[in-house]
Tab-separated table of C-alpha atoms in Angstrom:
chain	number	residue	atom	x	y	z
A	241	MET	CA	-6.348	-36.128	18.718
A	242	SER	CA	-7.861	-32.763	17.815
A	243	THR	CA	-7.691	-31.007	14.453
A	244	GLN	CA	-6.379	-27.469	14.055
A	245	LEU	CA	-9.990	-26.298	13.755
A	246	GLU	CA	-11.106	-28.135	16.893
A	247	MET	CA	-8.186	-26.725	18.882
A	248	ALA	CA	-8.919	-23.209	17.662
A	249	MET	CA	-12.606	-23.539	18.525
A	250	ALA	CA	-11.589	-24.672	22.010
A	251	GLY	CA	-9.409	-21.580	22.425
A	252	ILE	CA	-6.136	-23.500	22.083
A	253	ILE	CA	-3.198	-21.999	20.159
A	254	SER	CA	-1.317	-24.865	18.512
A	255	GLY	CA	2.336	-24.893	17.566
A	256	GLU	CA	1.298	-24.651	13.921
A	257	MET	CA	-0.785	-21.550	14.644
A	258	ARG	CA	2.217	-19.940	16.333
A	259	LYS	CA	4.396	-20.677	13.307
A	260	VAL	CA	1.813	-19.136	10.976
A	261	ALA	CA	1.576	-16.103	13.260
A	262	ASP	CA	5.362	-15.667	13.187
A	263	ASP	CA	5.402	-16.066	9.411
A	264	GLU	CA	2.691	-13.439	8.930
A	265	GLY	CA	3.779	-11.019	11.661
A	266	LEU	CA	0.420	-11.371	13.436
A	267	ALA	CA	-0.625	-12.281	16.948
A	268	PRO	CA	-1.173	-16.012	17.597
A	269	GLU	CA	-4.623	-15.163	18.975
A	270	THR	CA	-5.540	-13.602	15.629
A	271	ILE	CA	-4.604	-16.767	13.754
A	272	ARG	CA	-6.471	-18.924	16.261
A	273	ASP	CA	-9.660	-16.882	15.871
A	274	LEU	CA	-9.479	-16.914	12.067
A	275	VAL	CA	-9.014	-20.692	12.053
A	276	ALA	CA	-11.876	-21.104	14.546
A	277	HIS	CA	-14.242	-19.264	12.192
A	278	GLY	CA	-13.191	-21.215	9.092
A	279	LYS	CA	-11.588	-18.170	7.481
A	280	VAL	CA	-8.027	-19.561	7.612
A	281	VAL	CA	-6.801	-23.109	7.105
A	282	ILE	CA	-3.446	-24.608	8.072
A	283	PRO	CA	-2.745	-27.642	5.832
A	284	LYS	CA	-0.663	-30.002	7.960
A	285	ASN	CA	-1.325	-33.741	7.991
A	286	VAL	CA	-0.498	-35.355	11.321
A	287	ASN	CA	1.671	-37.834	9.375
A	288	HIS	CA	3.663	-35.241	7.404
A	289	ASP	CA	6.680	-33.378	8.740
A	290	ILE	CA	6.541	-29.924	7.121
A	291	ARG	CA	9.448	-27.557	7.672
A	292	ARG	CA	7.637	-24.492	6.309
A	293	ILE	CA	4.111	-24.388	7.718
A	294	LYS	CA	1.818	-21.855	6.048
A	295	GLY	CA	-1.677	-20.551	6.628
A	296	ILE	CA	-4.141	-19.772	3.853
A	297	GLY	CA	-6.985	-17.313	4.203
A	298	LYS	CA	-8.285	-13.946	5.299
A	299	GLY	CA	-5.725	-11.342	6.347
A	300	LEU	CA	-2.749	-13.513	5.396
A	301	SER	CA	-0.339	-13.145	2.495
A	302	THR	CA	-1.617	-14.714	-0.709
A	303	LYS	CA	-0.087	-18.156	-1.187
A	304	VAL	CA	0.929	-19.933	-4.405
A	305	ASN	CA	0.634	-23.615	-5.321
A	306	THR	CA	2.520	-25.472	-8.033
A	307	ASN	CA	1.124	-28.520	-9.818
A	308	LEU	CA	3.670	-31.288	-10.371
A	309	GLY	CA	3.368	-34.962	-11.262
A	310	THR	CA	3.835	-37.635	-13.893
A	311	SER	CA	1.555	-38.672	-16.748
A	312	ASP	CA	1.154	-41.925	-18.652
A	313	GLU	CA	3.090	-40.218	-21.465
A	314	CYS	CA	5.973	-39.022	-19.270
A	315	CYS	CA	6.865	-40.789	-16.053
A	316	ASP	CA	10.252	-39.600	-14.802
A	317	LEU	CA	10.792	-38.920	-11.099
A	318	GLU	CA	14.197	-37.400	-11.831
A	319	LEU	CA	12.421	-34.768	-13.936
A	320	GLU	CA	9.836	-34.303	-11.174
A	321	GLY	CA	12.683	-33.697	-8.731
A	322	ARG	CA	14.066	-30.950	-10.971
A	323	LYS	CA	10.599	-29.441	-11.284
A	324	LEU	CA	10.176	-29.518	-7.508
A	325	ASN	CA	13.503	-27.739	-7.025
A	326	ALA	CA	12.546	-25.139	-9.646
A	327	ALA	CA	9.260	-24.491	-7.842
A	328	LEU	CA	11.034	-24.133	-4.497
A	329	ASP	CA	13.681	-21.837	-5.995
A	330	ALA	CA	10.910	-19.617	-7.356
A	331	GLY	CA	9.293	-19.435	-3.920
A	332	THR	CA	6.194	-21.619	-4.129
A	333	ASP	CA	4.283	-22.204	-0.889
A	334	SER	CA	2.746	-25.550	-1.834
A	335	ILE	CA	2.893	-28.352	-4.362
A	336	MET	CA	0.209	-30.706	-5.602
A	337	ASP	CA	1.011	-34.183	-6.863
A	338	LEU	CA	-1.223	-34.713	-9.896
A	339	SER	CA	0.529	-37.874	-11.051
A	340	THR	CA	-1.383	-40.243	-13.335
A	341	GLY	CA	1.496	-42.343	-14.705
A	342	GLY	CA	3.838	-44.935	-13.227
A	343	ASP	CA	3.829	-46.089	-9.612
A	344	LEU	CA	1.571	-43.453	-8.063
A	345	ASP	CA	2.234	-44.483	-4.462
A	346	SER	CA	5.971	-44.117	-5.053
A	347	ALA	CA	5.507	-40.747	-6.739
A	348	ARG	CA	3.423	-39.510	-3.816
A	349	ALA	CA	5.981	-40.803	-1.320
A	350	PHE	CA	8.707	-39.066	-3.350
A	351	PHE	CA	7.014	-35.671	-3.113
A	352	LEU	CA	6.130	-36.096	0.563
A	353	GLU	CA	9.741	-36.955	1.379
A	354	LYS	CA	11.408	-34.305	-0.756
A	355	SER	CA	9.052	-31.379	-0.193
A	356	PRO	CA	9.668	-29.070	2.796
A	357	ILE	CA	6.262	-27.477	2.176
A	358	MET	CA	2.639	-28.635	2.147
A	359	VAL	CA	1.653	-31.313	-0.386
A	360	GLY	CA	-1.786	-31.732	-1.930
A	361	ALA	CA	-3.289	-34.435	-4.127
A	362	VAL	CA	-6.424	-35.326	-6.097
A	363	PRO	CA	-7.271	-38.850	-4.875
A	364	ILE	CA	-9.604	-39.795	-7.705
A	365	TYR	CA	-6.698	-39.571	-10.167
A	366	ALA	CA	-5.053	-42.567	-8.548
A	367	VAL	CA	-8.185	-44.724	-8.764
A	368	ALA	CA	-8.903	-43.768	-12.364
A	369	SER	CA	-5.273	-44.389	-13.349
A	370	GLU	CA	-5.304	-47.815	-11.705
A	371	LEU	CA	-8.431	-48.774	-13.646
A	372	ALA	CA	-6.831	-47.608	-16.890
A	373	ARG	CA	-3.762	-49.770	-16.232
A	374	GLU	CA	-6.062	-52.718	-15.563
A	375	ASP	CA	-7.751	-51.985	-18.912
A	376	ARG	CA	-11.060	-51.543	-17.132
A	377	PRO	CA	-13.657	-48.827	-17.851
A	378	LEU	CA	-14.185	-45.961	-15.420
A	379	GLU	CA	-17.668	-47.204	-14.591
A	380	ASP	CA	-15.994	-50.113	-12.757
A	381	LEU	CA	-14.876	-47.653	-10.090
A	382	SER	CA	-16.486	-48.725	-6.823
A	383	VAL	CA	-17.334	-46.513	-3.884
A	384	GLU	CA	-15.299	-48.784	-1.632
A	385	ARG	CA	-12.231	-48.545	-3.846
A	386	LEU	CA	-12.489	-44.763	-4.043
A	387	PHE	CA	-12.740	-44.242	-0.292
A	388	SER	CA	-10.036	-46.832	0.370
A	389	SER	CA	-7.692	-44.848	-1.882
A	390	ILE	CA	-8.608	-41.575	-0.154
A	391	GLU	CA	-7.844	-43.141	3.225
A	392	LYS	CA	-4.545	-44.526	1.911
A	393	GLN	CA	-3.391	-41.193	0.530
A	394	CYS	CA	-4.352	-39.326	3.690
A	395	ARG	CA	-2.576	-41.901	5.828
A	396	GLN	CA	0.483	-41.511	3.594
A	397	GLY	CA	0.660	-37.839	4.584
A	398	VAL	CA	-0.954	-35.482	2.036
A	399	ASP	CA	-1.907	-32.211	3.700
A	400	TYR	CA	-4.915	-31.303	1.561
A	401	ILE	CA	-6.966	-33.076	-1.083
A	402	THR	CA	-9.080	-31.793	-3.933
A	403	VAL	CA	-12.436	-33.555	-3.875
A	404	HIS	CA	-15.117	-32.729	-6.424
A	405	CYS	CA	-18.066	-33.007	-4.048
A	406	GLY	CA	-20.171	-30.248	-5.627
A	407	ILE	CA	-21.068	-32.259	-8.715
A	408	ASN	CA	-24.364	-34.012	-8.057
A	409	ARG	CA	-27.339	-35.205	-10.054
A	410	GLN	CA	-28.999	-31.800	-9.837
A	411	SER	CA	-26.003	-29.734	-10.929
A	412	MET	CA	-25.425	-32.286	-13.700
A	413	GLU	CA	-28.860	-31.399	-15.068
A	414	PHE	CA	-27.909	-27.728	-15.039
A	415	LEU	CA	-24.925	-28.648	-17.219
A	416	ARG	CA	-27.213	-30.372	-19.703
A	417	GLY	CA	-29.348	-27.256	-19.925
A	418	VAL	CA	-26.644	-24.821	-21.056
A	419	GLU	CA	-24.734	-24.402	-24.312
A	420	ARG	CA	-21.127	-24.475	-23.161
A	421	ILE	CA	-18.201	-24.414	-25.553
A	422	MET	CA	-16.230	-26.619	-23.132
A	423	PRO	CA	-18.721	-28.641	-21.052
A	424	CYS	CA	-16.198	-29.884	-18.443
A	425	VAL	CA	-12.456	-29.212	-18.354
A	426	SER	CA	-11.816	-30.477	-14.838
A	427	ARG	CA	-10.110	-33.860	-15.058
A	428	GLY	CA	-11.509	-35.027	-11.720
A	429	GLY	CA	-14.879	-33.519	-12.530
A	430	SER	CA	-15.052	-35.221	-15.908
A	431	ILE	CA	-14.199	-38.604	-14.359
A	432	LEU	CA	-17.104	-38.274	-11.922
A	433	LEU	CA	-19.406	-36.889	-14.609
A	434	TYR	CA	-18.687	-39.898	-16.831
A	435	TRP	CA	-19.104	-42.347	-13.919
A	436	MET	CA	-22.427	-40.806	-12.865
A	437	GLU	CA	-23.761	-40.961	-16.421
A	438	LYS	CA	-22.735	-44.576	-16.939
A	439	THR	CA	-23.874	-45.893	-13.555
A	440	ARG	CA	-26.898	-43.615	-13.063
A	441	GLN	CA	-25.750	-43.147	-9.477
A	442	GLU	CA	-25.110	-40.095	-7.311
A	443	ASN	CA	-21.574	-38.742	-6.904
A	444	PRO	CA	-20.172	-40.806	-3.992
A	445	LEU	CA	-18.126	-37.856	-2.724
A	446	TYR	CA	-21.385	-35.954	-2.321
A	447	GLU	CA	-23.596	-38.830	-1.205
A	448	TYR	CA	-21.117	-40.139	1.377
A	449	PHE	CA	-19.638	-36.794	2.374
A	450	ASP	CA	-19.757	-37.728	6.074
A	451	ASP	CA	-17.502	-40.715	5.373
A	452	LEU	CA	-15.069	-38.351	3.671
A	453	LEU	CA	-15.178	-36.070	6.708
A	454	GLN	CA	-14.304	-38.956	9.001
A	455	ILE	CA	-11.152	-39.677	6.999
A	456	ALA	CA	-10.126	-36.026	6.757
A	457	LYS	CA	-10.649	-35.509	10.480
A	458	ARG	CA	-8.557	-38.558	11.373
A	459	TYR	CA	-5.468	-37.083	9.706
A	460	ASP	CA	-6.386	-33.378	9.915
A	461	VAL	CA	-6.399	-33.131	6.124
A	462	VAL	CA	-7.830	-29.938	4.629
A	463	LEU	CA	-10.616	-30.522	2.107
A	464	SER	CA	-10.133	-28.423	-1.016
A	465	LEU	CA	-13.648	-28.504	-2.435
A	466	GLY	CA	-13.030	-28.703	-6.158
A	467	ASP	CA	-14.883	-26.829	-8.869
A	468	GLY	CA	-15.619	-29.624	-11.333
A	469	PHE	CA	-17.788	-27.322	-13.434
A	470	ARG	CA	-15.328	-24.448	-13.619
A	471	PRO	CA	-15.443	-22.651	-16.987
A	472	GLY	CA	-12.816	-23.701	-19.513
A	473	ALA	CA	-13.610	-20.802	-21.851
A	474	ILE	CA	-14.413	-17.225	-20.938
A	475	ALA	CA	-17.684	-17.518	-22.893
A	476	ASP	CA	-18.778	-20.202	-20.397
A	477	ALA	CA	-18.074	-18.230	-17.224
A	478	ILE	CA	-20.655	-17.490	-14.537
A	479	ASP	CA	-23.384	-19.828	-15.738
A	480	GLU	CA	-25.903	-22.060	-13.947
A	481	PRO	CA	-23.718	-25.177	-13.513
A	482	GLN	CA	-20.848	-23.165	-12.050
A	483	LEU	CA	-23.047	-21.225	-9.631
A	484	ALA	CA	-25.084	-24.300	-8.661
A	485	GLU	CA	-21.872	-26.101	-7.766
A	486	LEU	CA	-20.618	-23.126	-5.756
A	487	MET	CA	-23.817	-23.160	-3.689
A	488	VAL	CA	-23.293	-26.857	-2.915
A	489	LEU	CA	-19.659	-26.274	-1.982
A	490	ALA	CA	-20.641	-23.464	0.403
A	491	HIS	CA	-23.033	-25.836	2.172
A	492	LEU	CA	-20.452	-28.624	2.334
A	493	ALA	CA	-17.781	-26.288	3.723
A	494	ARG	CA	-20.095	-25.436	6.623
A	495	ARG	CA	-20.745	-29.123	7.222
A	496	ALA	CA	-17.024	-29.790	7.248
A	497	ASN	CA	-16.411	-27.019	9.787
A	498	ASP	CA	-19.199	-28.391	11.997
A	499	TRP	CA	-17.252	-31.680	12.032
A	500	GLY	CA	-14.029	-29.909	12.967
A	501	VAL	CA	-12.603	-30.400	9.454
A	502	GLN	CA	-10.849	-27.523	7.688
A	503	ALA	CA	-12.085	-26.643	4.195
A	504	MET	CA	-11.369	-24.233	1.370
A	505	ILE	CA	-13.205	-23.567	-1.893
A	506	GLU	CA	-11.711	-23.888	-5.376
A	507	GLY	CA	-12.583	-21.450	-8.145
A	508	PRO	CA	-12.171	-20.844	-11.862
A	509	GLY	CA	-10.686	-21.083	-14.391
A	510	HIS	CA	-11.365	-18.977	-17.474
A	511	VAL	CA	-13.170	-15.770	-16.453
A	512	PRO	CA	-13.546	-12.413	-18.270
A	513	ILE	CA	-11.537	-9.767	-16.475
A	514	GLU	CA	-14.596	-7.729	-15.491
A	515	HIS	CA	-16.129	-10.767	-13.749
A	516	ILE	CA	-13.133	-11.758	-11.601
A	517	LYS	CA	-13.684	-9.332	-8.718
A	518	PRO	CA	-17.470	-9.920	-8.487
A	519	HIS	CA	-16.891	-13.673	-8.575
A	520	VAL	CA	-14.394	-13.594	-5.704
A	521	GLU	CA	-16.740	-11.379	-3.699
A	522	LEU	CA	-19.639	-13.758	-4.398
A	523	GLU	CA	-17.619	-16.762	-3.190
A	524	LYS	CA	-16.647	-14.947	-0.022
A	525	ARG	CA	-20.238	-13.926	0.679
A	526	LEU	CA	-21.749	-17.352	0.025
A	527	THR	CA	-19.142	-19.297	2.011
A	528	ASP	CA	-18.783	-17.050	5.077
A	529	GLU	CA	-15.310	-16.018	3.867
A	530	ALA	CA	-13.885	-19.510	3.503
A	531	PRO	CA	-10.393	-19.492	1.926
A	532	PHE	CA	-10.624	-19.240	-1.868
A	533	TYR	CA	-8.205	-21.197	-4.090
A	534	VAL	CA	-8.191	-20.160	-7.760
A	535	LEU	CA	-6.564	-21.482	-10.922
A	536	GLY	CA	-5.246	-18.322	-12.548
A	537	PRO	CA	-7.869	-17.094	-13.293
A	538	LEU	CA	-7.304	-16.764	-17.048
A	539	PRO	CA	-9.024	-13.666	-18.510
A	540	THR	CA	-8.442	-14.686	-22.145
A	541	ASP	CA	-8.401	-17.935	-24.111
A	542	ILE	CA	-5.767	-16.960	-26.722
A	543	ALA	CA	-2.601	-16.927	-24.589
A	544	ALA	CA	-1.323	-20.458	-25.298
A	545	GLY	CA	2.402	-20.399	-24.638
A	546	TYR	CA	1.956	-17.269	-22.533
A	547	ASP	CA	-0.734	-18.440	-20.150
A	548	HIS	CA	1.556	-17.686	-17.198
A	549	ILE	CA	1.181	-14.008	-18.132
A	550	SER	CA	-2.579	-14.324	-18.568
A	551	GLY	CA	-2.746	-16.138	-15.230
A	552	ALA	CA	-0.712	-13.417	-13.524
A	553	ILE	CA	-3.115	-10.757	-14.776
A	554	GLY	CA	-6.139	-12.675	-13.538
A	555	GLY	CA	-4.403	-13.775	-10.345
A	556	ALA	CA	-3.481	-10.222	-9.374
A	557	ILE	CA	-7.084	-9.093	-9.755
A	558	ALA	CA	-8.419	-12.134	-7.895
A	559	ALA	CA	-5.923	-11.746	-5.056
A	560	SER	CA	-6.655	-8.034	-4.721
A	561	ALA	CA	-10.375	-8.888	-4.491
A	562	GLY	CA	-9.787	-11.385	-1.684
A	563	ALA	CA	-8.620	-14.685	-3.206
A	564	ASP	CA	-6.251	-16.402	-0.797
A	565	PHE	CA	-4.440	-19.112	-2.781
A	566	LEU	CA	-3.308	-18.999	-6.409
A	567	CYS	CA	-2.558	-22.120	-8.411
A	568	ASP	CA	0.243	-21.251	-10.779
A	569	VAL	CA	-0.284	-21.447	-14.521
A	570	THR	CA	2.735	-22.295	-16.667
A	571	PRO	CA	3.567	-21.469	-20.297
A	572	ALA	CA	2.752	-25.131	-21.044
A	573	GLU	CA	-0.892	-24.812	-19.930
A	574	HIS	CA	-3.179	-26.261	-22.638
A	575	LEU	CA	-0.094	-27.592	-24.465
A	576	GLY	CA	1.534	-30.404	-22.518
A	577	LEU	CA	3.367	-31.517	-19.400
A	578	PRO	CA	5.549	-28.634	-18.133
A	579	ASP	CA	9.296	-28.911	-17.690
A	580	GLU	CA	11.324	-27.282	-14.932
A	581	ASN	CA	11.686	-23.985	-16.814
A	582	ASP	CA	7.923	-23.807	-17.336
A	583	ILE	CA	7.426	-24.464	-13.635
A	584	TYR	CA	9.844	-21.709	-12.629
A	585	LEU	CA	8.216	-19.132	-14.903
A	586	GLY	CA	4.736	-20.129	-13.752
A	587	VAL	CA	5.593	-19.776	-10.070
A	588	ILE	CA	7.358	-16.438	-10.563
A	589	ALA	CA	4.333	-15.082	-12.455
A	590	SER	CA	1.958	-16.271	-9.724
A	591	LYS	CA	4.188	-14.933	-6.925
A	592	LEU	CA	4.140	-11.563	-8.680
A	593	ALA	CA	0.332	-11.697	-8.892
A	594	ALA	CA	0.095	-12.698	-5.235
A	595	HIS	CA	2.281	-9.791	-4.156
A	596	VAL	CA	0.299	-7.290	-6.229
A	597	GLY	CA	-2.829	-8.606	-4.535
A	598	ASP	CA	-1.224	-8.296	-1.110
A	599	LEU	CA	-0.397	-4.658	-1.810
A	600	ALA	CA	-4.039	-3.996	-2.677
A	601	LYS	CA	-5.246	-5.867	0.432
A	602	ASP	CA	-2.654	-4.048	2.559
A	603	VAL	CA	-1.357	-7.315	3.959
A	604	LYS	CA	1.061	-6.662	6.792
A	605	GLY	CA	4.616	-6.218	5.512
A	606	ALA	CA	3.696	-6.290	1.811
A	607	ARG	CA	4.621	-2.666	1.181
A	608	ASP	CA	7.888	-2.898	3.109
A	609	ARG	CA	9.642	-4.865	0.383
A	610	ASP	CA	8.579	-2.386	-2.304
A	611	ARG	CA	9.857	0.468	-0.163
A	612	ARG	CA	13.199	-1.252	0.377
A	613	ILE	CA	13.791	-1.809	-3.328
A	614	SER	CA	12.693	1.757	-4.115
A	615	LEU	CA	15.218	3.114	-1.594
A	616	ALA	CA	17.885	0.886	-3.130
A	617	ARG	CA	17.066	2.315	-6.575
A	618	ARG	CA	17.270	5.868	-5.246
A	619	ASN	CA	20.680	5.086	-3.793
A	620	LEU	CA	21.771	3.167	-6.892
A	621	ASP	CA	22.515	0.305	-4.523
A	622	TRP	CA	22.584	-2.571	-6.983
A	623	GLU	CA	23.245	-5.355	-4.500
A	624	SER	CA	20.218	-4.367	-2.429
A	625	MET	CA	18.121	-4.092	-5.589
A	626	ILE	CA	19.108	-7.638	-6.503
A	627	ALA	CA	18.388	-8.935	-3.004
A	628	GLU	CA	14.881	-7.455	-2.899
A	629	ALA	CA	13.846	-8.496	-6.424
A	630	LEU	CA	11.373	-11.301	-7.017
A	631	ASP	CA	13.966	-13.129	-9.150
A	632	PRO	CA	17.374	-12.022	-7.826
A	633	GLU	CA	19.458	-14.199	-10.151
A	634	LEU	CA	17.725	-12.847	-13.261
A	635	VAL	CA	18.254	-9.266	-12.065
A	636	ARG	CA	21.934	-9.985	-11.473
A	637	ILE	CA	22.296	-11.356	-15.007
A	638	LYS	CA	20.341	-8.513	-16.606
A	639	SER	CA	22.077	-5.705	-14.662
A	640	HIS	CA	24.341	-3.915	-17.150
A	641	LEU	CA	26.163	-0.998	-15.535
A	642	ALA	CA	27.485	2.060	-17.286
A	643	SER	CA	31.164	2.901	-17.366
A	644	ASP	CA	31.000	4.689	-14.005
A	645	ARG	CA	29.622	1.457	-12.445
A	646	GLU	CA	26.792	3.358	-10.743
A	647	ALA	CA	24.098	4.003	-13.354
A	648	CYS	CA	22.897	1.375	-15.814
A	649	THR	CA	23.501	1.354	-19.571
A	650	MET	CA	19.956	2.573	-20.321
A	651	CYS	CA	20.684	6.208	-19.350
A	652	GLY	CA	24.394	6.288	-18.548
A	653	LYS	CA	25.442	9.901	-17.879
A	654	LEU	CA	21.844	11.045	-18.276
A	655	CYS	CA	20.650	8.922	-15.347
A	656	ALA	CA	17.467	10.518	-13.959
A	657	VAL	CA	18.203	9.266	-10.463
A	658	LYS	CA	21.690	10.841	-10.382
A	659	LEU	CA	20.528	14.143	-11.889
A	660	SER	CA	17.525	14.544	-9.586
A	661	ARG	CA	19.665	13.702	-6.535
A	662	GLN	CA	21.779	16.781	-7.279
A	663	VAL	CA	18.662	18.953	-7.151
A	664	LEU	CA	16.792	17.184	-4.367
A	665	PRO	CA	19.238	15.382	-2.099
A	666	SER	CA	17.925	12.661	0.195
A	667	ARG	CA	16.591	13.785	3.543
A	668	GLU	CA	17.503	10.470	5.199
C-alpha cells in the first residue's frame, strides 16, 4: 500500500486528491504536485471512512480544527456529542480528540464513528492518563508503552497525530537558559519535559523518530509536528527554545517526506501582533513551505473569556501571511473545559479568520461569497443575505425589518441603499 505522498511522487492522482481538487476548484494535477512536494497534506487514515476529505496547505482554503475531548474532571460522551454537533454546525473542517478522562479508547472510537471529517489525536495523552489512573508517576512511562499506544491509535483510525518530536536534550538546555514567564504551556510538551528530566534520557519521539515514521506510513497518518516550546505569554515569543525547536521540526519534516510520510508543522501560541507575519514567513522558509498549523495565534494575554476574539485577530493575520490550518480558540480558553456554545463561538471566530486570510491570499472562490452577499445587500434580498452569511441562523434571528419589510430598523425610511438606488440604479 502506498501513502498519498508516495502516490503523488509517483505521478499518481488518488481518489482523495481528486476530491480535494473538486473541493478547492483546482486541477487534480495541481493537488498531486503540491502533495508530492510536501506543501499539501491530505489527512486520511486507511482505516477511517471520511465523508468530507480535505487538503491542508499551500494554495488551498485555510482550514479550521476544533479541539474536543473529556477530562478527568468531566467525562461525558453525551456532552462531547453535543460539542461535536456544534462544531460541525459551525463549519469546522477537523476535530481533535484530546480526551484525558474516562475510557479513552471508547472516546476515540466515539469520535471516529460520529465524525464525518478528519480526526486527530495526541497519543501521549493516553499513555500519561493511563499512568495517572494506575497511580504511577510519569517517569514510569516506557518507550515500548508509548509506541504501542501510538500504533494502537493509528490502527484505530486517527488521521493525524500531534507528536512533540522537536523537544530534545539540546533544546531543553535552551529553555533553561531563558527567563520565560511561562516555561512550557504545551501539555504534551510538559509531559515529555518532565519525563526527560526525571529519567535523564532523550525524548523517545526524537530518538526513535524512524520507528514513528514506520507506524505513520503503515496507516498513512499525517504527522503534526508539535511545538512543545510554543510561547504561552506574548513576552516569551520568538526566543531561543521556540526557534531551536522549529529548526528541529523542519529537519524532521524533510525526513518524514523522504520516507513517504506526510507532515505539517505546528506553531504558536501567544505572539505579539507585529511578530505573527514574520513568524509564519520564517516557518515557511525553514520548512520548504510545509503546511503550517497554528493555535490562534493570540496577540494579547488579557482576553480571558474573549480569547475567541483574540484568536480570530491573530488567526486572520496568520492565515493572510500563509498559515494553512487554524486551531480554534474558544471563550473558555485558559478557564476550563468548553461547552457546546463555547465550541460554536470558537469555530465561527476561526472560520471568520480563515476566510479573511483566504481573501488576502486570493484563494480561488474566496471573493465570490463576499460579492454574492454584497449584491444581496444592494438588492435588499434578505433571504440571500442570510444564506451567504457565516452564521445564517444568527442573521435570521437578528434581522429586524422596517415597516415596509424591505429596509431594516436601523435606517427605516432613510435607508442609504434605497436612496442611492434612486440616484444610481443598478446596471445589471
